[in-house]
């Protein structure tokens, strides 16, 4: 309530709208969260973090084309940030634009080759496309550069299990 009151009192403060988006998203009100994130992006159009936040909320609403636009804008603003590329790739996959998703994931691993999660999503897409050996190579790189986050570790363990690499899966 305090953040809502503050955002109402200071409607031109992008940080308050970013915080409000987080709170609304956490409460499950994605439409209101998207409105707050959009407002923050309008007020602070050069902040890539704000565009990523907006894109993530749009993705949760299955508005993938709009999410792609937000992630693309975030990447334009910060060419070294791979979160925008990973999220762009995911949104592109959801719209059936697999080749574009593949390009986004490849650019992510070129940008930050030691960031394991980028290798994992690239490997998963390549495996889905039937490129088993290239997928295995990507997933090995993801394993070698893993980030101790649950989602990435689970994805890697599942891949290893499917390949029969039981020790690596464990």
Coordinates of C-alpha atoms in Angstrom, one line a residue:
X1 CA 0.0 0.0 0.0
X2 CA 2.9 2.4 0.8
X3 CA 4.4 1.8 -2.7
X4 CA 1.0 2.4 -4.4
X5 CA 0.6 5.6 -2.4
X6 CA 4.1 6.7 -3.2
X7 CA 3.6 6.0 -6.9
X8 CA 0.3 7.9 -6.9
X9 CA 2.0 10.8 -5.1
X10 CA 5.0 10.8 -7.4
X11 CA 3.7 9.5 -10.8
X12 CA 6.9 10.5 -12.6
X13 CA 9.2 8.3 -10.5
X14 CA 10.3 5.3 -12.5
X15 CA 11.8 3.5 -9.5
X16 CA 8.5 3.5 -7.7
X17 CA 6.8 2.0 -10.8
X18 CA 9.5 -0.7 -11.0
X19 CA 8.9 -1.6 -7.4
X20 CA 5.2 -1.5 -7.9
X21 CA 5.5 -3.9 -10.8
X22 CA 7.5 -6.3 -8.6
X23 CA 4.8 -6.2 -5.9
X24 CA 1.9 -6.6 -8.3
X25 CA 3.7 -9.5 -10.1
X26 CA 4.3 -11.2 -6.7
X27 CA 0.6 -10.8 -5.8
X28 CA -0.4 -12.4 -9.1
X29 CA -1.9 -9.3 -10.7
X30 CA 0.0 -9.5 -13.9
X31 CA -2.1 -7.0 -15.8
X32 CA -1.4 -4.3 -13.2
X33 CA 2.3 -5.4 -13.0
X34 CA 2.6 -5.0 -16.8
X35 CA 1.0 -1.5 -16.6
X36 CA 3.5 -0.5 -13.9
X37 CA 6.5 -2.0 -15.8
X38 CA 5.3 -0.3 -19.0
X39 CA 5.1 3.0 -17.1
X40 CA 8.6 2.6 -15.7
X41 CA 9.9 1.9 -19.2
X42 CA 8.2 5.0 -20.5
X43 CA 9.7 7.1 -17.7
X44 CA 13.1 5.6 -18.0
X45 CA 13.4 4.4 -21.7
X46 CA 17.2 4.0 -21.6
X47 CA 17.2 1.4 -18.7
X48 CA 17.6 -2.1 -20.1
X49 CA 16.7 -3.6 -16.7
X50 CA 13.3 -2.0 -16.9
X51 CA 12.7 -3.4 -20.4
X52 CA 13.7 -6.9 -19.2
X53 CA 11.3 -6.6 -16.3
X54 CA 8.5 -5.5 -18.7
X55 CA 9.3 -8.4 -21.1
X56 CA 9.2 -11.0 -18.4
X57 CA 5.8 -9.9 -17.2
X58 CA 4.5 -9.8 -20.7
X59 CA 5.8 -13.4 -21.2
X60 CA 4.0 -14.5 -18.1
X61 CA 0.9 -13.2 -19.7
X62 CA 1.7 -15.2 -22.9
X63 CA 2.1 -11.9 -24.8
X64 CA 5.2 -13.2 -26.5
X65 CA 5.4 -10.8 -29.5
X66 CA 5.2 -7.8 -27.2
X67 CA 7.8 -9.5 -24.9
X68 CA 10.1 -10.0 -27.9
X69 CA 9.9 -6.2 -28.5
X70 CA 10.7 -5.4 -24.9
X71 CA 13.7 -7.9 -24.8
X72 CA 15.0 -6.6 -28.1
X73 CA 14.9 -3.0 -26.8
X74 CA 16.7 -4.2 -23.6
X75 CA 19.4 -5.8 -25.7
X76 CA 19.8 -2.7 -27.9
X77 CA 20.4 -0.7 -24.7
X78 CA 23.0 -3.1 -23.2
X79 CA 24.7 -5.3 -25.7
X80 CA 26.6 -7.2 -23.0
X81 CA 23.6 -8.3 -20.9
X82 CA 22.7 -11.9 -21.8
X83 CA 19.4 -12.0 -19.8
X84 CA 17.7 -10.0 -22.5
X85 CA 19.0 -12.4 -25.2
X86 CA 18.0 -15.5 -23.2
X87 CA 14.5 -14.2 -22.6
X88 CA 14.2 -13.0 -26.2
X89 CA 15.2 -16.5 -27.3
X90 CA 12.5 -18.1 -25.1
X91 CA 9.8 -15.6 -26.3
X92 CA 10.8 -16.3 -29.9
X93 CA 10.5 -20.1 -29.3
X94 CA 7.0 -19.5 -27.9
X95 CA 6.0 -17.8 -31.1
X96 CA 7.4 -20.6 -33.2
X97 CA 10.3 -18.5 -34.5
X98 CA 12.9 -21.2 -33.8
X99 CA 15.7 -20.0 -36.1
X100 CA 15.5 -16.5 -34.6
X101 CA 15.6 -18.0 -31.1
X102 CA 18.6 -20.0 -32.1
X103 CA 20.3 -16.8 -33.3
X104 CA 19.5 -15.1 -29.9
X105 CA 20.9 -18.0 -27.9
X106 CA 24.1 -18.1 -30.1
X107 CA 24.6 -14.4 -29.6
X108 CA 24.2 -14.9 -25.8
X109 CA 27.0 -17.5 -25.7
X110 CA 29.2 -15.4 -28.0
X111 CA 28.6 -12.4 -25.7
X112 CA 29.4 -14.3 -22.4
X113 CA 30.9 -17.7 -23.2
X114 CA 31.5 -18.6 -19.5
X115 CA 27.8 -18.1 -18.6
X116 CA 26.5 -21.6 -18.3
X117 CA 22.8 -21.0 -18.4
X118 CA 23.2 -19.5 -21.9
X119 CA 24.8 -22.8 -23.1
X120 CA 22.0 -24.8 -21.5
X121 CA 19.2 -23.1 -23.3
X122 CA 21.1 -23.2 -26.6
X123 CA 21.8 -26.9 -26.1
X124 CA 18.2 -27.7 -25.2
X125 CA 17.0 -26.0 -28.4
X126 CA 19.6 -27.7 -30.5
X127 CA 18.6 -31.1 -29.0
X128 CA 14.9 -30.3 -29.7
X129 CA 15.9 -29.6 -33.3
X130 CA 17.7 -32.9 -33.6
X131 CA 21.3 -31.6 -33.5
X132 CA 22.3 -34.1 -30.8
X133 CA 26.1 -33.8 -30.9
X134 CA 26.1 -30.0 -31.1
X135 CA 23.5 -30.0 -28.2
X136 CA 25.7 -32.3 -26.2
X137 CA 28.7 -30.0 -26.7
X138 CA 26.7 -27.0 -25.6
X139 CA 25.4 -28.7 -22.5
X140 CA 28.9 -29.9 -21.6
X141 CA 30.0 -26.2 -21.8
X142 CA 26.9 -25.4 -19.6
X143 CA 28.0 -28.0 -17.2
X144 CA 31.6 -26.7 -17.1
X145 CA 30.4 -23.2 -16.5
X146 CA 27.4 -23.9 -14.4
X147 CA 25.7 -21.4 -12.3
X148 CA 24.4 -22.8 -8.9
X149 CA 20.8 -21.9 -9.6
X150 CA 18.1 -24.5 -9.3
X151 CA 16.4 -24.2 -12.7
X152 CA 19.7 -24.4 -14.6
X153 CA 20.9 -27.3 -12.6
X154 CA 17.7 -29.2 -13.0
X155 CA 17.7 -28.7 -16.8
X156 CA 21.3 -29.9 -17.0
X157 CA 20.5 -32.9 -14.8
X158 CA 17.6 -33.9 -17.0
X159 CA 19.7 -33.6 -20.1
X160 CA 22.4 -35.8 -18.6
X161 CA 19.9 -38.3 -17.5
X162 CA 18.3 -38.5 -21.0
X163 CA 21.8 -39.1 -22.4
X164 CA 22.6 -41.9 -19.9
X165 CA 25.2 -39.8 -18.1
X166 CA 24.0 -40.9 -14.7
X167 CA 27.1 -39.7 -12.7
X168 CA 27.0 -36.3 -14.3
X169 CA 23.2 -36.1 -13.7
X170 CA 23.7 -36.8 -10.0

